[in-house]
């Protein structure tokens, strides 16, 4: 059995931090053998983009960063985003036809094979995670 691949980093809870996290996810997956234009890279990067955007928009606490962790083990890519707002749990909504927000978790729910929320280990808050099974 191969050792799991893992990348973890803390980011400022800003739109710029979310963009940087998304780019680093795509770059790391490319390094792990999932090219930029592969389904695995595109799917995990989109999931990371939605989860980090939600951490910035809904999980932001002034002076607190969000944490991103991606891993690959046993044919599964996992994206985890932790923030310090444990009282605001995510739930997919039903956006209106003209609404400009509210679709992120619907995308995650559609793209991921599984997703959920767990308490943040070692501190206040939550971790929103999503998993994607790799082909083969």
Tab-separated table of C-alpha atoms in Angstrom:
chain	number	residue	atom	x	y	z
A	1	UNK	CA	0.000	0.000	0.000
A	2	UNK	CA	1.326	3.437	-0.961
A	3	UNK	CA	1.664	6.212	1.600
A	4	UNK	CA	-1.088	8.811	1.299
A	5	UNK	CA	-0.256	12.080	-0.417
A	6	UNK	CA	-1.092	15.180	1.595
A	7	UNK	CA	-0.891	18.954	1.330
A	8	UNK	CA	-2.072	21.315	4.062
A	9	UNK	CA	-1.800	25.065	4.486
A	10	UNK	CA	-3.390	27.978	6.289
A	11	UNK	CA	-4.715	30.939	4.287
A	12	UNK	CA	-5.983	34.401	5.096
A	13	UNK	CA	-9.747	34.473	5.233
A	14	UNK	CA	-10.056	36.752	2.210
A	15	UNK	CA	-11.081	36.310	-1.435
A	16	UNK	CA	-7.363	36.460	-2.295
A	17	UNK	CA	-6.645	33.631	0.167
A	18	UNK	CA	-9.419	31.533	-1.407
A	19	UNK	CA	-8.018	32.133	-4.918
A	20	UNK	CA	-4.517	31.162	-3.807
A	21	UNK	CA	-5.836	27.998	-2.147
A	22	UNK	CA	-7.671	27.001	-5.348
A	23	UNK	CA	-4.546	27.513	-7.452
A	24	UNK	CA	-2.368	25.540	-5.063
A	25	UNK	CA	-4.845	22.642	-5.090
A	26	UNK	CA	-4.713	22.482	-8.889
A	27	UNK	CA	-0.924	22.772	-8.904
A	28	UNK	CA	-0.458	20.080	-6.236
A	29	UNK	CA	-2.825	17.670	-7.996
A	30	UNK	CA	-0.879	18.201	-11.222
A	31	UNK	CA	2.305	17.301	-9.317
A	32	UNK	CA	0.577	14.173	-7.985
A	33	UNK	CA	-0.100	12.970	-11.529
A	34	UNK	CA	-3.529	14.507	-12.173
A	35	UNK	CA	-2.898	16.939	-15.060
A	36	UNK	CA	-4.552	20.346	-15.012
A	37	UNK	CA	-7.062	19.326	-17.700
A	38	UNK	CA	-7.958	15.978	-16.096
A	39	UNK	CA	-11.382	15.344	-14.633
A	40	UNK	CA	-9.878	14.643	-11.189
A	41	UNK	CA	-7.992	17.945	-11.120
A	42	UNK	CA	-10.882	20.011	-12.446
A	43	UNK	CA	-13.411	18.422	-10.070
A	44	UNK	CA	-11.270	18.656	-6.913
A	45	UNK	CA	-10.207	22.215	-7.779
A	46	UNK	CA	-13.832	23.313	-8.260
A	47	UNK	CA	-14.812	21.691	-4.963
A	48	UNK	CA	-11.887	23.418	-3.227
A	49	UNK	CA	-12.925	26.738	-4.786
A	50	UNK	CA	-16.479	26.415	-3.458
A	51	UNK	CA	-15.440	25.290	0.025
A	52	UNK	CA	-12.798	27.992	0.413
A	53	UNK	CA	-15.186	30.681	-0.869
A	54	UNK	CA	-17.735	29.517	1.712
A	55	UNK	CA	-15.104	29.609	4.467
A	56	UNK	CA	-14.323	33.213	3.549
A	57	UNK	CA	-17.924	34.303	3.117
A	58	UNK	CA	-19.696	32.375	5.880
A	59	UNK	CA	-16.961	31.120	8.213
A	60	UNK	CA	-14.891	34.257	8.585
A	61	UNK	CA	-13.978	35.436	12.065
A	62	UNK	CA	-11.851	38.617	12.108
A	63	UNK	CA	-8.203	37.762	12.682
A	64	UNK	CA	-8.703	34.046	12.005
A	65	UNK	CA	-7.512	32.166	8.919
A	66	UNK	CA	-9.012	29.131	7.222
A	67	UNK	CA	-7.180	25.846	6.804
A	68	UNK	CA	-7.084	23.705	3.662
A	69	UNK	CA	-6.007	20.082	3.487
A	70	UNK	CA	-6.062	17.826	0.439
A	71	UNK	CA	-5.063	14.194	0.438
A	72	UNK	CA	-5.040	11.196	-1.831
A	73	UNK	CA	-5.172	7.661	-0.492
A	74	UNK	CA	-6.599	4.383	-1.752
A	75	UNK	CA	-8.063	5.934	-4.898
A	76	UNK	CA	-9.840	8.813	-3.156
A	77	UNK	CA	-9.090	12.538	-3.285
A	78	UNK	CA	-10.254	14.381	-0.175
A	79	UNK	CA	-10.595	18.148	0.211
A	80	UNK	CA	-11.046	19.608	3.702
A	81	UNK	CA	-11.564	23.268	4.589
A	82	UNK	CA	-11.677	24.313	8.229
A	83	UNK	CA	-12.813	27.601	9.715
A	84	UNK	CA	-13.575	28.845	13.223
A	85	UNK	CA	-17.339	29.401	12.865
A	86	UNK	CA	-18.790	26.211	14.314
A	87	UNK	CA	-22.265	27.669	14.822
A	88	UNK	CA	-22.795	28.253	11.079
A	89	UNK	CA	-23.165	24.823	9.526
A	90	UNK	CA	-23.422	24.602	5.741
A	91	UNK	CA	-26.516	23.261	4.055
A	92	UNK	CA	-27.369	23.220	0.358
A	93	UNK	CA	-29.998	25.819	-0.416
A	94	UNK	CA	-32.423	26.439	-3.209
A	95	UNK	CA	-31.295	29.607	-4.943
A	96	UNK	CA	-33.761	31.685	-6.895
A	97	UNK	CA	-33.406	31.841	-10.685
A	98	UNK	CA	-31.934	35.351	-10.471
A	99	UNK	CA	-29.883	34.702	-7.312
A	100	UNK	CA	-26.148	35.273	-7.545
A	101	UNK	CA	-25.261	32.953	-4.666
A	102	UNK	CA	-26.436	29.767	-3.009
A	103	UNK	CA	-25.226	27.285	-5.610
A	104	UNK	CA	-21.828	26.357	-4.153
A	105	UNK	CA	-22.888	23.454	-1.956
A	106	UNK	CA	-25.228	22.205	-4.670
A	107	UNK	CA	-22.170	21.967	-6.936
A	108	UNK	CA	-20.179	20.208	-4.215
A	109	UNK	CA	-23.061	17.786	-3.622
A	110	UNK	CA	-23.240	17.049	-7.364
A	111	UNK	CA	-19.491	16.692	-7.990
A	112	UNK	CA	-18.396	14.857	-4.844
A	113	UNK	CA	-19.019	11.199	-4.141
A	114	UNK	CA	-19.482	12.140	-0.491
A	115	UNK	CA	-19.262	15.291	1.622
A	116	UNK	CA	-20.021	16.427	5.128
A	117	UNK	CA	-19.162	18.556	8.130
A	118	UNK	CA	-17.198	17.635	11.249
A	119	UNK	CA	-15.991	19.522	14.323
A	120	UNK	CA	-12.586	21.142	13.800
A	121	UNK	CA	-9.980	19.126	15.698
A	122	UNK	CA	-7.974	21.083	18.227
A	123	UNK	CA	-10.123	24.200	18.290
A	124	UNK	CA	-13.445	25.876	17.726
A	125	UNK	CA	-15.143	25.645	14.377
A	126	UNK	CA	-15.840	23.093	11.704
A	127	UNK	CA	-14.267	21.240	8.813
A	128	UNK	CA	-16.262	20.862	5.615
A	129	UNK	CA	-14.935	17.961	3.565
A	130	UNK	CA	-15.628	16.336	0.217
A	131	UNK	CA	-14.319	13.170	-1.401
A	132	UNK	CA	-13.964	12.171	-5.027
A	133	UNK	CA	-13.221	8.595	-6.080
A	134	UNK	CA	-10.583	8.365	-8.764
A	135	UNK	CA	-11.212	6.239	-11.858
A	136	UNK	CA	-9.573	2.838	-11.951
